[in-house]
CSV table of C-alpha atoms in Angstrom, one decimal:
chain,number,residue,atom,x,y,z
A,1,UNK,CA,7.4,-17.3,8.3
A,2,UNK,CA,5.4,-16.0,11.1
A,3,UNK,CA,2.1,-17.2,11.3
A,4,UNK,CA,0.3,-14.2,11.3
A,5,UNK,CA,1.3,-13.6,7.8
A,6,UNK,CA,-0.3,-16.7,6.8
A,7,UNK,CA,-3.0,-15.1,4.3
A,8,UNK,CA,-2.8,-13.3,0.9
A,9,UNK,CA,-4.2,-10.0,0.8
A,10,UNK,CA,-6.6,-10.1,-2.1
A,11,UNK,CA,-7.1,-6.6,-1.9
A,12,UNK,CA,-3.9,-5.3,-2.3
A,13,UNK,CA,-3.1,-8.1,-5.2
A,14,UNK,CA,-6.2,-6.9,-7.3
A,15,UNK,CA,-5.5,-3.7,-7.5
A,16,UNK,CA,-1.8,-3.7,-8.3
A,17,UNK,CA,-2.8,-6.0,-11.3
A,18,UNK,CA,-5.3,-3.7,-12.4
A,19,UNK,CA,-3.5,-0.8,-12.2
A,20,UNK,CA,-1.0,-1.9,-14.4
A,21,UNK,CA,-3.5,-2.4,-16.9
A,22,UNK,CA,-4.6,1.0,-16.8
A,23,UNK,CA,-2.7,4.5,-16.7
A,24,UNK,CA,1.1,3.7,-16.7
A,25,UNK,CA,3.2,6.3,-14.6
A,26,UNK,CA,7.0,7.0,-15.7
A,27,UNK,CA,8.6,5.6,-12.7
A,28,UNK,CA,9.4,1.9,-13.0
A,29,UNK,CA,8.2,0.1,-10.1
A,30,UNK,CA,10.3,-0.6,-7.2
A,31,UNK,CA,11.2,-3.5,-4.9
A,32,UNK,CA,8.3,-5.3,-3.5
A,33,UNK,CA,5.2,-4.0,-5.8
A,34,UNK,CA,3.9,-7.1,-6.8
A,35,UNK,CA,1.2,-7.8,-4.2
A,36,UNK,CA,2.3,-11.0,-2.8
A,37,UNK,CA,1.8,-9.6,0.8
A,38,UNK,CA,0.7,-12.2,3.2
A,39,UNK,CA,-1.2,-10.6,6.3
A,40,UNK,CA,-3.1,-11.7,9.5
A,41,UNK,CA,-5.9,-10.2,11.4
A,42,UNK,CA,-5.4,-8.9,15.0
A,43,UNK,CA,-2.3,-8.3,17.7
A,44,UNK,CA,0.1,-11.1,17.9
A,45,UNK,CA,0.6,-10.3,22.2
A,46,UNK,CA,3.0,-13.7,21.9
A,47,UNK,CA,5.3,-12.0,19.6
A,48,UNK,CA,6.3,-9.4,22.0
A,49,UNK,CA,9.4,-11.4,22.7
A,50,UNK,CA,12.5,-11.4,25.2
A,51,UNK,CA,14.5,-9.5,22.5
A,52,UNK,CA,16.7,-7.4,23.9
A,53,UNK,CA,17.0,-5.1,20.4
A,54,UNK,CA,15.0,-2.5,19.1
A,55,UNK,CA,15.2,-1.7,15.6
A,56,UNK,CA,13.7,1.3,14.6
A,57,UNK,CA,13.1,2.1,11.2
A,58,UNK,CA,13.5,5.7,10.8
A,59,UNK,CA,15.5,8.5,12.7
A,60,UNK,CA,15.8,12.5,14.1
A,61,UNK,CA,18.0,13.6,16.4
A,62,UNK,CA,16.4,14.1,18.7
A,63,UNK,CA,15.9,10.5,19.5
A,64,UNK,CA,19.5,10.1,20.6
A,65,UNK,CA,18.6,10.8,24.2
A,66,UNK,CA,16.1,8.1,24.5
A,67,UNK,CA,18.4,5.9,24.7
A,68,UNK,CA,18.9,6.6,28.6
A,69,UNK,CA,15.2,7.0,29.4
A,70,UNK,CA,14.0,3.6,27.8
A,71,UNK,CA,16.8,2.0,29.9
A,72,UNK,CA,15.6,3.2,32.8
A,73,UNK,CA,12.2,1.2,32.1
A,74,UNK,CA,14.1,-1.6,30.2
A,75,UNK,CA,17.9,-1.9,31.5
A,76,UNK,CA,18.8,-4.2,28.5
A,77,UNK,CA,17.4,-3.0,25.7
A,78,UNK,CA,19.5,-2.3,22.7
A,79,UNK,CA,17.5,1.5,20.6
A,80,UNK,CA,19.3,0.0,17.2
A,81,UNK,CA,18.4,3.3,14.7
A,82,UNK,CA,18.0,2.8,10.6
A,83,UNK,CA,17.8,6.1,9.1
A,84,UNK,CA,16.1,5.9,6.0
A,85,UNK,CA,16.1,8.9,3.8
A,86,UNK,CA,13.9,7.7,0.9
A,87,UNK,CA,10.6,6.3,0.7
A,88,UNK,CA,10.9,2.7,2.4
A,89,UNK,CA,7.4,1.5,2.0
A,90,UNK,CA,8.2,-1.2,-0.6
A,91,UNK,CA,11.5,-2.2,1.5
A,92,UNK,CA,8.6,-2.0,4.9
A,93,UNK,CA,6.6,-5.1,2.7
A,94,UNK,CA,9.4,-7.0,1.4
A,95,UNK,CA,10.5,-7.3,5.3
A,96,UNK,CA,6.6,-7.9,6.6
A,97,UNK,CA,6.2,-10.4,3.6
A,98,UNK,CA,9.2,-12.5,4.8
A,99,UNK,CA,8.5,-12.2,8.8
A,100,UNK,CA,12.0,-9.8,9.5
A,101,UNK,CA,10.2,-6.8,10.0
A,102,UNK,CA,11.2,-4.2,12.7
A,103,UNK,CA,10.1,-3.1,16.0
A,104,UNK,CA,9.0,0.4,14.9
A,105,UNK,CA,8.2,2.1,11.1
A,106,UNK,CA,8.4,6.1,11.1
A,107,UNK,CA,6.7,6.7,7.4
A,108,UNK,CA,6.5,9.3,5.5
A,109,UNK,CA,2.5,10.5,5.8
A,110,UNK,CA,2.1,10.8,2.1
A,111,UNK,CA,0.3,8.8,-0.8
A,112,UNK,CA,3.4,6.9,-2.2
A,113,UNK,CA,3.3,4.7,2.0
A,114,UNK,CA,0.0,6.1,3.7
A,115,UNK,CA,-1.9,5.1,0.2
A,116,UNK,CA,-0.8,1.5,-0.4
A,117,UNK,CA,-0.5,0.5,3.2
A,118,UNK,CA,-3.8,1.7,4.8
A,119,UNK,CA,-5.3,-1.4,3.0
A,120,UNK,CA,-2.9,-3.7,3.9
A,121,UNK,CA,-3.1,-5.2,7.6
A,122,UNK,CA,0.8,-5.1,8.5
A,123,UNK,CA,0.1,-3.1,11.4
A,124,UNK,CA,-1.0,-3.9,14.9
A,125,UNK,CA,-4.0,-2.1,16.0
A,126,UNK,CA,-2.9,-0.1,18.3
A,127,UNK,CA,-6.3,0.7,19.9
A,128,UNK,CA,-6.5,-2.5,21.0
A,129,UNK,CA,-4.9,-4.4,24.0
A,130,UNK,CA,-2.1,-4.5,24.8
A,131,UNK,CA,-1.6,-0.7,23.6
A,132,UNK,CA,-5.1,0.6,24.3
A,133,UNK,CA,-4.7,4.1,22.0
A,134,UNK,CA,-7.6,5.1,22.8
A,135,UNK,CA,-6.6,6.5,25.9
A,136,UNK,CA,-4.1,9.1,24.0
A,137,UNK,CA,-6.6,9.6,21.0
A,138,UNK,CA,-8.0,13.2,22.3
A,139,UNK,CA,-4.4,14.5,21.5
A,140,UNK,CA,-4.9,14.2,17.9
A,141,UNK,CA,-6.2,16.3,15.1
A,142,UNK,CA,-8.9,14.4,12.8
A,143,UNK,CA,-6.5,15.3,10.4
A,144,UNK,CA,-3.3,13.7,11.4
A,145,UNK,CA,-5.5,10.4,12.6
A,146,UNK,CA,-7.1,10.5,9.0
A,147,UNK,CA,-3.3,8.9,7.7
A,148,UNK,CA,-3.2,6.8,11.2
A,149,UNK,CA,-6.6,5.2,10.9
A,150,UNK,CA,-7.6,2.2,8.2
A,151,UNK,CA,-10.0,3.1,5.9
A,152,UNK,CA,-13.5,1.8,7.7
A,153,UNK,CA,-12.1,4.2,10.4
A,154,UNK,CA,-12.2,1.2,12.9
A,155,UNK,CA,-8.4,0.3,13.5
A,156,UNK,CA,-5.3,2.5,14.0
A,157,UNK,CA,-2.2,1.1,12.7
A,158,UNK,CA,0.0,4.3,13.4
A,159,UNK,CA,-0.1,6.9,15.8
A,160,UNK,CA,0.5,10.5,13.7
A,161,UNK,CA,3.5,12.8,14.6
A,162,UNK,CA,3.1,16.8,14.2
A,163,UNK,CA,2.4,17.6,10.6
A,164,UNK,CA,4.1,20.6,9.3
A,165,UNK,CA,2.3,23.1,7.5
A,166,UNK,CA,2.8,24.5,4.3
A,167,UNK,CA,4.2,28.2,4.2
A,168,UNK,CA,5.3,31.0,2.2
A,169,UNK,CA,8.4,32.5,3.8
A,170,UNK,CA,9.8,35.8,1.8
A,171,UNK,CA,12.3,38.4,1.9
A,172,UNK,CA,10.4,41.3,3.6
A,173,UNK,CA,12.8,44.2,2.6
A,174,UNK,CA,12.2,43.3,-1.1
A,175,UNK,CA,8.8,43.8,-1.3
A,176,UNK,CA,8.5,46.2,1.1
A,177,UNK,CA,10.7,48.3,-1.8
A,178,UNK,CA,8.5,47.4,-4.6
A,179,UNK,CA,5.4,48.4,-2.6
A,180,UNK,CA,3.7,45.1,-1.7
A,181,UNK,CA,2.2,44.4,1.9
A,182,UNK,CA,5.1,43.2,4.0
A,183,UNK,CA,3.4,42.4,7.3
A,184,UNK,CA,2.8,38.1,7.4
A,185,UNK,CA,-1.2,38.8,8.0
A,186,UNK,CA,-1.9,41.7,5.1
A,187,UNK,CA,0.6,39.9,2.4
A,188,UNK,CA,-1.4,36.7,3.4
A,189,UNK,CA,-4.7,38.0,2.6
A,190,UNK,CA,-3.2,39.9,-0.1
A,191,UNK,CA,-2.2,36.6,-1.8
A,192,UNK,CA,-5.0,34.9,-1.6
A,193,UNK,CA,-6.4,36.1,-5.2
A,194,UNK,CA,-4.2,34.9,-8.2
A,195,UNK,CA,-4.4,38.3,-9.7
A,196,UNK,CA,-2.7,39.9,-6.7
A,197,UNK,CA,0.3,36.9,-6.9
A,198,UNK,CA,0.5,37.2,-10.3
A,199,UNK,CA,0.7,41.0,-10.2
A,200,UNK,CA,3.7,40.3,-7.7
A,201,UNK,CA,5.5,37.8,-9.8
A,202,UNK,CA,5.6,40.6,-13.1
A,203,UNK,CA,6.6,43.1,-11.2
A,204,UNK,CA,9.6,41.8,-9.1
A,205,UNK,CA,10.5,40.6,-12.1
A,206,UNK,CA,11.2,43.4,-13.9
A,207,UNK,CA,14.2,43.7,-10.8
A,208,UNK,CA,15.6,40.1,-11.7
A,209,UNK,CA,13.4,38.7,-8.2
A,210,UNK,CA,11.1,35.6,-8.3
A,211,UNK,CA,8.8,33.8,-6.1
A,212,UNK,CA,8.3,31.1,-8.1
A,213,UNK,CA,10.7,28.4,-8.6
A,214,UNK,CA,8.7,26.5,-11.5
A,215,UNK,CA,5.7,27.1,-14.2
A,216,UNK,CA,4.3,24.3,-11.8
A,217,UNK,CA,4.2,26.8,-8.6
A,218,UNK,CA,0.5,27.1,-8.3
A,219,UNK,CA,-0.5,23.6,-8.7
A,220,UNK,CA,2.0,22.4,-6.0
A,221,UNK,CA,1.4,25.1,-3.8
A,222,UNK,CA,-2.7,24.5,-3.8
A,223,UNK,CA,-3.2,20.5,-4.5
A,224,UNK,CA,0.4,19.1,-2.3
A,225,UNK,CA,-0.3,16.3,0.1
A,226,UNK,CA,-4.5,16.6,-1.2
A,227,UNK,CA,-5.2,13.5,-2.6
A,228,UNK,CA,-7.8,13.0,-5.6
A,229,UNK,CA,-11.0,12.1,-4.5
A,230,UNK,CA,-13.2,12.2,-1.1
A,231,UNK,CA,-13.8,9.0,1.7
A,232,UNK,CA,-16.6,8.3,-0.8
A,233,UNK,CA,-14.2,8.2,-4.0
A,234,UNK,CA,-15.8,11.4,-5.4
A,235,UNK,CA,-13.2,13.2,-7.3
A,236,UNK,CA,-12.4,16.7,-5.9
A,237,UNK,CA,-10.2,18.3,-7.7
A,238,UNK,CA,-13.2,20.4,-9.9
A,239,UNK,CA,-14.8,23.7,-9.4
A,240,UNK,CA,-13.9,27.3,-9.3
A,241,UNK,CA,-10.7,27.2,-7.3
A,242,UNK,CA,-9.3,24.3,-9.5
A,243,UNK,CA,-10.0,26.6,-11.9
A,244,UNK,CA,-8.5,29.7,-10.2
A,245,UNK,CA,-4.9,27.6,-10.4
A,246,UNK,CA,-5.5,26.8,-13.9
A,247,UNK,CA,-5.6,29.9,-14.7
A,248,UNK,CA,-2.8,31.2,-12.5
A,249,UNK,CA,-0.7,28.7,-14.4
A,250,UNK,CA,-1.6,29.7,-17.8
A,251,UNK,CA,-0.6,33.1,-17.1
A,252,UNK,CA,2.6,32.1,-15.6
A,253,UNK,CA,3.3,30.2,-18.8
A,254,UNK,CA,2.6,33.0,-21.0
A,255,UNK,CA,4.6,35.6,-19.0
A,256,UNK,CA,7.6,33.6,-17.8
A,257,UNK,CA,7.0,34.0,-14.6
A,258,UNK,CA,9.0,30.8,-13.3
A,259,UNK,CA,12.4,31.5,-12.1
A,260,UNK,CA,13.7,27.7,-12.8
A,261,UNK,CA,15.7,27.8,-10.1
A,262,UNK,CA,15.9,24.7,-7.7
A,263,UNK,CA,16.5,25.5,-3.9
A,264,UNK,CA,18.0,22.1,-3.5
A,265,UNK,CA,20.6,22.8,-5.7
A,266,UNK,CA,23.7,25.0,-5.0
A,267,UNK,CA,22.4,27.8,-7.8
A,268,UNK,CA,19.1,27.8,-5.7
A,269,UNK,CA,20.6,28.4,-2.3
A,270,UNK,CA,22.7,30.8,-3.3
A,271,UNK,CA,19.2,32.9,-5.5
A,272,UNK,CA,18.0,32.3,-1.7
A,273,UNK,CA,21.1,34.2,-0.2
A,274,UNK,CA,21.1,36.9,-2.4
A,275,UNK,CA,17.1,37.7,-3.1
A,276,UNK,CA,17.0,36.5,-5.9
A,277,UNK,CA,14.4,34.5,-5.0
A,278,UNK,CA,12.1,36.3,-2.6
A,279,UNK,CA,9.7,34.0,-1.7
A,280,UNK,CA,9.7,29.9,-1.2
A,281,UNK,CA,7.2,27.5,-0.4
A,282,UNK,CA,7.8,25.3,2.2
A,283,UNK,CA,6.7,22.8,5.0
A,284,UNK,CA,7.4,24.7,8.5
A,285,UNK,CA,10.6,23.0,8.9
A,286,UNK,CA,11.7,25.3,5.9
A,287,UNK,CA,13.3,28.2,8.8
A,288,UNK,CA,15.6,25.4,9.7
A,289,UNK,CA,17.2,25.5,6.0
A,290,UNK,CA,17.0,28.7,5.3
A,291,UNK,CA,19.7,30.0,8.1
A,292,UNK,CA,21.1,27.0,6.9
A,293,UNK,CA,21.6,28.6,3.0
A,294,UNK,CA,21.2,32.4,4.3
A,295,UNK,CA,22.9,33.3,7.5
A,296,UNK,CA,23.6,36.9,6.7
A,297,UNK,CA,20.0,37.4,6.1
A,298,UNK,CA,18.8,37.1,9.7
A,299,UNK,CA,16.0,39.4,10.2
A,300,UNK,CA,15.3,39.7,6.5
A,301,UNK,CA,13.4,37.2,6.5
A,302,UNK,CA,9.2,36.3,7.5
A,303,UNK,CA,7.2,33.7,7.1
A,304,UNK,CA,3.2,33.6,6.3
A,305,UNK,CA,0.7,31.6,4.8
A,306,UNK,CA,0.1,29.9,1.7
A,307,UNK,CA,-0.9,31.9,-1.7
A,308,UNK,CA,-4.5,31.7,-3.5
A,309,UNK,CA,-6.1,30.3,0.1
A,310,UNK,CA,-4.5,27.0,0.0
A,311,UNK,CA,-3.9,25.2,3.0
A,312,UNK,CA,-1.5,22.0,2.9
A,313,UNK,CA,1.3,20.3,4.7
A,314,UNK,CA,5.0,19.7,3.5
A,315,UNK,CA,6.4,16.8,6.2
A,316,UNK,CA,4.6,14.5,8.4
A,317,UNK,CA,5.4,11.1,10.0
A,318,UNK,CA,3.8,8.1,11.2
A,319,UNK,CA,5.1,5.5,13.7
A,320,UNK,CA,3.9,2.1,13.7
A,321,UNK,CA,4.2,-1.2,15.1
A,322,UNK,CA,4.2,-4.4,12.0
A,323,UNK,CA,2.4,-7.5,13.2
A,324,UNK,CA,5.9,-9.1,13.1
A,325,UNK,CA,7.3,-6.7,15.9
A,326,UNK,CA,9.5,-8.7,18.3
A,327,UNK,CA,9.1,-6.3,21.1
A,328,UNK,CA,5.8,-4.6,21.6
A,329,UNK,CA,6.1,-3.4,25.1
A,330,UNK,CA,9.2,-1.7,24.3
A,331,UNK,CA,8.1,-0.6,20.9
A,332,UNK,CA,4.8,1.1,22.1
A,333,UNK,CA,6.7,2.8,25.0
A,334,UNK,CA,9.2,4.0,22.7
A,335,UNK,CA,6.6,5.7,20.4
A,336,UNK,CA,4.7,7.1,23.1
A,337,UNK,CA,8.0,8.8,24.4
A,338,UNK,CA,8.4,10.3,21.0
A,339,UNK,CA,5.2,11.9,20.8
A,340,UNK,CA,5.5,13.6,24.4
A,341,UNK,CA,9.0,15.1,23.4
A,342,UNK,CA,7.0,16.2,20.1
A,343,UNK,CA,4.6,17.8,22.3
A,344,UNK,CA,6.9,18.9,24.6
A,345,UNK,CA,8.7,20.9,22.2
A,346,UNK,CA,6.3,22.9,20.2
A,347,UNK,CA,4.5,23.6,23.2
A,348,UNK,CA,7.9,25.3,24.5
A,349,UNK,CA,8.5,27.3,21.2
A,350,UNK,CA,4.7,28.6,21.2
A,351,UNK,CA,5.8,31.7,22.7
A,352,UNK,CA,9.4,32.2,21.2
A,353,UNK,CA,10.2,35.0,19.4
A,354,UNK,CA,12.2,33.3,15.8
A,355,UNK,CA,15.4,36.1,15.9
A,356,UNK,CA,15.9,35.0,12.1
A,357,UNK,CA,12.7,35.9,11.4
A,358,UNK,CA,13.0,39.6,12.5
A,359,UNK,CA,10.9,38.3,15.7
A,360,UNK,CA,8.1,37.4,14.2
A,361,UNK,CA,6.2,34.2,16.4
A,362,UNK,CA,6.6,31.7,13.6
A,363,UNK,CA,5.6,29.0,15.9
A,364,UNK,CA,2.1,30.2,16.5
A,365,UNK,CA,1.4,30.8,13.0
A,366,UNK,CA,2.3,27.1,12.4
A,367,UNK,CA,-0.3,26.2,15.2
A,368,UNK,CA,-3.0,28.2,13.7
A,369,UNK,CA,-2.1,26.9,10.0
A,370,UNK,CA,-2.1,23.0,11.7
A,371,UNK,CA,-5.9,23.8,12.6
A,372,UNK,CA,-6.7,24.1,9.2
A,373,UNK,CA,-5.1,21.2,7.4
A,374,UNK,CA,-8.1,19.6,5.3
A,375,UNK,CA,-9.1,16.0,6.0
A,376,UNK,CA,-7.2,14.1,3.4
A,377,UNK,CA,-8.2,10.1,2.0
A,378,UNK,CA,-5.6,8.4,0.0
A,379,UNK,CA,-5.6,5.3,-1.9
A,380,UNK,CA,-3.6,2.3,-3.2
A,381,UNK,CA,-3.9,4.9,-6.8
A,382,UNK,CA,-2.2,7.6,-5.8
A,383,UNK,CA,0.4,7.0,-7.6
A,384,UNK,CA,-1.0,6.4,-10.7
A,385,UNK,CA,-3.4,9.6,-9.8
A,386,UNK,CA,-0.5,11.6,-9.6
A,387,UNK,CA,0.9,10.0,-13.0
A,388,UNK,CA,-2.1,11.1,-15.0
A,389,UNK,CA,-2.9,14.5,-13.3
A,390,UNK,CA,1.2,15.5,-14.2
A,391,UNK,CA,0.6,14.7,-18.1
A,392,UNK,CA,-2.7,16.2,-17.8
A,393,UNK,CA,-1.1,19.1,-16.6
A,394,UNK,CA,1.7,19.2,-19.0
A,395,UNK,CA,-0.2,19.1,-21.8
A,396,UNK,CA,-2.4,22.3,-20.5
A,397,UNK,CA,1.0,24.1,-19.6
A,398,UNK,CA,1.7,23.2,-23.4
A,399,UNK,CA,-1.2,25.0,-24.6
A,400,UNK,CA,-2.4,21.2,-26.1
A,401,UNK,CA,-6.0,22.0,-24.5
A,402,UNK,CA,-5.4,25.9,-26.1
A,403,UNK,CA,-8.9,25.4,-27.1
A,404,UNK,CA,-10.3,25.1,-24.0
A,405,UNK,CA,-11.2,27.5,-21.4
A,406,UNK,CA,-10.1,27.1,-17.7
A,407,UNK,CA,-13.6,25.6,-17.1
A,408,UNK,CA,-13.4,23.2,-20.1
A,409,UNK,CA,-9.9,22.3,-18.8
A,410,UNK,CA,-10.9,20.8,-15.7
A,411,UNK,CA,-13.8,19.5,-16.7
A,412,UNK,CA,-12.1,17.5,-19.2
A,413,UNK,CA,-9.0,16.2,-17.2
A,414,UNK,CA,-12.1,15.2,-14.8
A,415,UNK,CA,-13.3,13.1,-17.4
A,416,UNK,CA,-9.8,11.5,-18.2
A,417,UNK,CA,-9.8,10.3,-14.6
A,418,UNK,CA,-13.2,9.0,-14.6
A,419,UNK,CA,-12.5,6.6,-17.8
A,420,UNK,CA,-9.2,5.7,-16.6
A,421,UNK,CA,-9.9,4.5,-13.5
A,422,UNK,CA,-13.4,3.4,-13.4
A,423,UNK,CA,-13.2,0.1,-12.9
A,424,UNK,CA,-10.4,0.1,-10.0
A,425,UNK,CA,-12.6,2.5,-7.8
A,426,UNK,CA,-15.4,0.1,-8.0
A,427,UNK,CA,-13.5,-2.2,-6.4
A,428,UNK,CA,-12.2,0.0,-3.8
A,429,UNK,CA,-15.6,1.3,-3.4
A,430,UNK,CA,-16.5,-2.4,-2.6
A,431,UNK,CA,-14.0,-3.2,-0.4
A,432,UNK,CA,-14.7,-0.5,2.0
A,433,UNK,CA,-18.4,-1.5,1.7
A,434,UNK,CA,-17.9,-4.8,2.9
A,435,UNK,CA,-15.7,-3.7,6.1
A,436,UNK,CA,-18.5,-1.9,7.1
């Protein structure tokens, strides 16, 4: 085993063992959650190697031509690509733990890898030599480097990719017929109140139309990708638009206003092709799939932002370099090559005009919604988090809180997350205490 895995991350093996003494989420756990990760402090420079491979967790496309531009700077080197289509995080550790890991990690930016690994060192810092970030910080968004960053804020063990925002893209014939605002800005403000959504859900349908997939709509629209609590572990998820959603929810429930039709299913793409469903909610890459399931509806379709004022993000990677890395210099170039292209490209499509969207500039709509993504802090909890905030929310759906008020409501599943997990915020709490 490489020697800079040569500690045990107390950390990381405290908390699993305390979260499974407290709130116990459906889904077994998977390879590699048991803690046992051993980890080192700082760059390893001597273990950028004479490989002549590059293995590269995670894969696009777009990657492919790459291949000639990092031979030009390295005439030997092998790009070898590992797609990986599902969560690897717990695959990522397994590797670390036993010293095989890869050159490069692309991870999903979301609190099943960002959570657990942001307090695990398995990642070289990447501001430091011989990487120096620093110098290509300024192109980042305190949002996206708020998943790239550890939790003290002092080391960066990923540099972020473009997020994609979350968006609402609808059928603008539809409820142009039924009277709604069409245009992306006026159906966007439009949308913002509950009572205006909800208003659109019971009408459209009367006409067999939806724009809601599930009784869960609101809640995923407003709280994906949020995370539970603040940098200084105080929970957020309180106050008058927590409430707002409860509500919207509970109104849902009692008028049926959830289609229960999945888009990834071939019933769903095919409500999609026909209008069926008239509105989606989607990360920005969403346009791709949708001429994907609904050719003949070019022009039919336009895209604005998210209902009830929320502003969130469906899709975003991080690449990083693991401690283990047997080519640095190639890895970092690589990465840094990536990002450029990224750049590169959304830059170029700033000032297209999307033809499937009826013309509409989709692309600058996506740069002004990136601007607003909130901060977000995840934890080693998320999980369980999520595990208790579903049941919670189940059991208000199910009219099992019927004697509460929308207030009440989140007051109480407030409480239910204070005495659940109590003491394992204390010790995160203490943790990031001590790096400072």
């Amino acid at each position: 085993m490489s020697r800079i895995f040569c500690k045990i991350s107390i950390l990381s093996l405290c908390i699993l063992l305390l979260t499974s003494c407290s709130y116990k989420n459906t889904a077994g756990p998977k390879s590699g959650e048991n803690g046992n990760l051993n980890v080192g402090e700082g760059n390893d420079v001597v273990k950028s190697s004479k490989s002549n491979k590059l293995s590269i967790w995670g894969y696009d496309p777009a990657w492919v031509k790459f291949r000639a531009e990092m031979k030009k700077k390295f005439p030997n080197l092998e790009l070898k690509f590992i797609d990986q289509n599902v969560d690897i995080t717990n695959d990522f550790l397994d590797k670390a733990a036993a010293g095989n890991a890869p050159d490069v990690v692309m991870l999903k930016a979301e609190y099943r890898s960002i959570g657990k690994l942001h307090y695990m060192d398995v990642f070289d810092d990447l501001l430091n030599p011989p990487y120096n970030a620093k110098e290509i910080m300024g192109k980042f968004s305190k949002t996206q480097l708020c998943f790239a960053l550890s939790p003290d804020g002092k080391k960066l063990n990923a540099i972020p990719m473009a997020q994609y925002p979350s968006v609402a893209y609808y059928r603008k014939d539809i409820l142009e017929k039924y009277g709604f605002p069409s245009d992306p800005d006026e159906l966007g403000k439009y949308m913002e109140d509950p009572d205006n959504w909800l208003n659109m859900a019971m009408e459209l349908k009367k006409h067999d139309h939806w724009i809601a997939q599930w009784l869960t709509e609101p809640s995923d629209i407003y709280f994906r990708n949020k995370g539970f609590y603040d940098n200084n572990f105080n929970y957020i998820r309180k106050g008058p638009e927590v409430e707002r959603i409860l509500y919207a929810s509970r109104v849902m429930r009692q008028f049926e206003l959830a289609s229960n039709i999945g888009v990834w299913e071939p019933s769903g793409q095919e409500a999609i092709s026909s209008g069926k469903l008239a509105m989606i909610y989607m990360g920005s890459w969403g346009e791709k799939k949708l001429k994907e399931w609904a050719p003949k509806s070019k022009g039919l379709w336009r895209v604005t932002k998210l209902p009830f004022g929320a502003n969130a993000f469906d899709g975003f990677h991080v690449l990083g370099i693991p401690k283990d890395s047997k080519n640095k210099e190639a890895a970092w170039e690589f990465i840094k090559m990536v990002i450029d292209n990224e750049n590169k490209d959304i830059k170029e499509a700033y000032d297209k005009k999307n033809d499937y969207l009826g013309g509409q500039y989709s692309e600058k709509l996506y740069a002004e919604l990136r601007k607003r993504l909130p901060t977000v802090y995840f934890t080693p909890l998320e999980i369980k988090f999520d595990g208790l905030w579903q049941t919670e929310l189940q059991n208000y759906y199910g009219f099992n809180y019927e004697q509460l008020n929308d207030s009440e409501a989140v007051k109480f599943i407030e409480g239910r997350f204070d005495e659940t997990f109590k003491r394992e915020l204390n010790i995160l709490k203490n943790y990031v205490k001590s790096q400072k």
